[in-house]
Amino acid sequence: GAVVSQHPSWVICKSGTSVKIECRSLDFQATTMFWYRQFPKQSLMLMATSNEGSKATYEQGVEKDKFLINHASLTLSTLTVTSAHPEDSSFYICSARGLAIQTQYFGPGTRLLVL
Amino acid sequence: EDQVTQSPEALRLQEGESSSLNCSYTVSGLRGLFWYRQDPGKGPEFLFTLYSAGEEKEKERLKATLTKKESFLHITAPKPEDSATYLCAVQAEETSGSRLTFGEGTQLTVNP
């Protein structure tokens, strides 16, 4: 149980384009979803927290207009990187937790390369 | 501010050589301490949740323990497939949105 999927696993795009990443909880209802960014040899950096049906809460220093998060249902959250630039290239990972469950379950991650 | 420090940063073991990874934490009231395993290019895989001092949990060759200041991940007779980065994270009681604070991880390599 507690499976989280992400799509796509890899994306390469040109500078200036927008990229959407999907995060789905496959076997449980995710009341809260989280989006992280991870640079090589570093730990996870939380970007934002989203609750189903509410606006996302962004961490300090994360541009909410650049990283659009939508959590429209209990099984799906999306992260859209708008007008991507090479410095946005990174490994993006989502996680999800259900109601009354403290554990976050992570997706497999999405590698974004902006040329 | 919640803080998590993991040591060592990297650890090389021979197959069968048991050892322990350390996670020291400072948090204003612990709601939970989590251990994850992360393989290169993949998302973290959940291993254990510990809630109170004295608690222990086991899974195959791994055993996690918790005190009021630190947690240990004991690896007994490791195999090469145990090679990965092990991440420790804490959730504070007063955390808004149930966010986790992660340590930098311990990169474990088990040689055959």
Tab-separated table of C-alpha atoms in Angstrom, chain A:
chain	number	residue	atom	x	y	z
A	1	GLY	CA	0.000	0.000	0.000
A	2	ALA	CA	0.813	3.746	0.057
A	3	VAL	CA	2.001	4.069	-3.522
A	4	VAL	CA	2.676	7.462	-5.051
A	5	SER	CA	3.383	7.909	-8.750
A	6	GLN	CA	4.823	10.807	-10.727
A	7	HIS	CA	4.632	11.620	-14.392
A	8	PRO	CA	6.742	12.195	-16.353
A	9	SER	CA	9.877	10.642	-14.907
A	10	TRP	CA	12.072	12.629	-17.291
A	11	VAL	CA	11.437	15.860	-19.149
A	12	ILE	CA	13.679	17.970	-21.349
A	13	CYS	CA	12.385	21.335	-22.480
A	14	LYS	CA	13.538	24.582	-24.049
A	15	SER	CA	14.060	27.696	-21.997
A	16	GLY	CA	10.878	29.742	-21.718
A	17	THR	CA	8.434	26.865	-21.934
A	18	SER	CA	6.208	25.585	-19.135
A	19	VAL	CA	6.326	22.076	-17.772
A	20	LYS	CA	3.647	20.242	-15.777
A	21	ILE	CA	4.461	17.392	-13.410
A	22	GLU	CA	1.717	15.155	-12.012
A	23	CYS	CA	1.730	13.431	-8.642
A	24	ARG	CA	-0.857	10.767	-7.862
A	25	SER	CA	-1.623	8.733	-4.772
A	26	LEU	CA	-2.681	5.350	-6.166
A	27	ASP	CA	-4.146	3.525	-3.186
A	28	PHE	CA	-5.032	6.131	-0.594
A	29	GLN	CA	-6.592	9.551	-0.349
A	30	ALA	CA	-3.944	12.209	0.024
A	31	THR	CA	-5.268	15.079	2.068
A	32	THR	CA	-1.877	16.760	1.983
A	33	MET	CA	0.763	16.694	-0.731
A	34	PHE	CA	4.247	18.117	-0.681
A	35	TRP	CA	6.637	19.171	-3.413
A	36	TYR	CA	10.389	18.949	-2.941
A	37	ARG	CA	13.409	19.835	-4.989
A	38	GLN	CA	16.701	17.988	-4.715
A	39	PHE	CA	20.086	19.016	-6.082
A	40	PRO	CA	22.899	16.477	-6.598
A	41	LYS	CA	24.477	15.216	-3.383
A	42	GLN	CA	22.047	17.300	-1.293
A	43	SER	CA	19.036	16.515	0.811
A	44	LEU	CA	15.443	17.338	-0.022
A	45	MET	CA	14.306	20.955	0.005
A	46	LEU	CA	10.611	21.516	0.646
A	47	MET	CA	9.077	23.878	-1.891
A	48	ALA	CA	5.417	23.888	-0.917
A	49	THR	CA	2.641	22.112	0.931
A	50	SER	CA	-0.830	21.736	-0.514
A	51	ASN	CA	-4.075	20.561	1.007
A	52	GLU	CA	-6.859	19.295	-1.197
A	53	GLY	CA	-9.084	22.128	-2.317
A	54	SER	CA	-6.913	24.849	-0.792
A	55	LYS	CA	-4.176	27.116	-2.026
A	56	ALA	CA	-0.651	25.831	-1.566
A	57	THR	CA	1.627	27.177	1.151
A	58	TYR	CA	5.035	28.022	-0.247
A	59	GLU	CA	8.320	27.966	1.618
A	60	GLN	CA	10.292	31.154	1.971
A	61	GLY	CA	12.200	31.955	-1.195
A	62	VAL	CA	10.024	29.845	-3.500
A	63	GLU	CA	8.255	31.905	-6.164
A	64	LYS	CA	4.606	30.945	-6.187
A	65	ASP	CA	4.050	32.498	-9.624
A	66	LYS	CA	6.827	30.397	-11.077
A	67	PHE	CA	5.950	27.109	-9.400
A	68	LEU	CA	2.185	26.722	-9.692
A	69	ILE	CA	0.692	23.994	-7.545
A	70	ASN	CA	-2.796	22.599	-7.875
A	71	HIS	CA	-4.334	19.977	-5.584
A	72	ALA	CA	-7.784	19.636	-7.032
A	73	SER	CA	-8.586	16.119	-5.856
A	74	LEU	CA	-7.627	13.709	-3.092
A	75	THR	CA	-5.449	11.714	-5.468
A	76	LEU	CA	-3.831	14.285	-7.734
A	77	SER	CA	-1.541	17.272	-7.359
A	78	THR	CA	0.288	19.055	-10.146
A	79	LEU	CA	3.368	21.260	-10.210
A	80	THR	CA	3.769	23.565	-13.183
A	81	VAL	CA	7.124	25.201	-13.732
A	82	THR	CA	6.288	28.313	-15.723
A	83	SER	CA	8.738	29.903	-18.154
A	84	ALA	CA	11.412	27.411	-17.197
A	85	HIS	CA	15.071	28.433	-17.280
A	86	PRO	CA	18.253	26.349	-17.021
A	87	GLU	CA	18.540	27.128	-13.302
A	88	ASP	CA	15.210	25.327	-12.783
A	89	SER	CA	16.839	22.084	-13.873
A	90	SER	CA	16.624	19.750	-10.920
A	91	PHE	CA	15.057	16.596	-9.482
A	92	TYR	CA	11.493	17.267	-8.330
A	93	ILE	CA	9.867	14.858	-5.887
A	94	CYS	CA	6.349	14.838	-4.502
A	95	SER	CA	5.072	13.156	-1.380
A	96	ALA	CA	1.634	12.524	0.027
A	97	ARG	CA	0.035	11.744	3.341
A	98	GLY	CA	-3.475	10.751	4.222
A	99	LEU	CA	-5.757	12.000	6.953
A	100	ALA	CA	-4.523	10.981	10.431
A	101	ILE	CA	-1.397	9.416	8.913
A	102	GLN	CA	1.865	11.084	9.885
A	103	THR	CA	4.040	9.319	7.342
A	104	GLN	CA	4.775	10.947	4.002
A	105	TYR	CA	5.078	8.551	1.071
A	106	PHE	CA	7.224	9.737	-1.798
A	107	GLY	CA	6.908	9.480	-5.538
A	108	PRO	CA	9.773	8.284	-7.738
A	109	GLY	CA	10.735	11.811	-8.778
A	110	THR	CA	10.879	13.781	-12.024
A	111	ARG	CA	14.149	14.852	-13.573
A	112	LEU	CA	13.786	18.222	-15.335
A	113	LEU	CA	16.414	19.497	-17.741
A	114	VAL	CA	15.928	22.943	-19.225
A	115	LEU	CA	18.089	23.730	-22.246
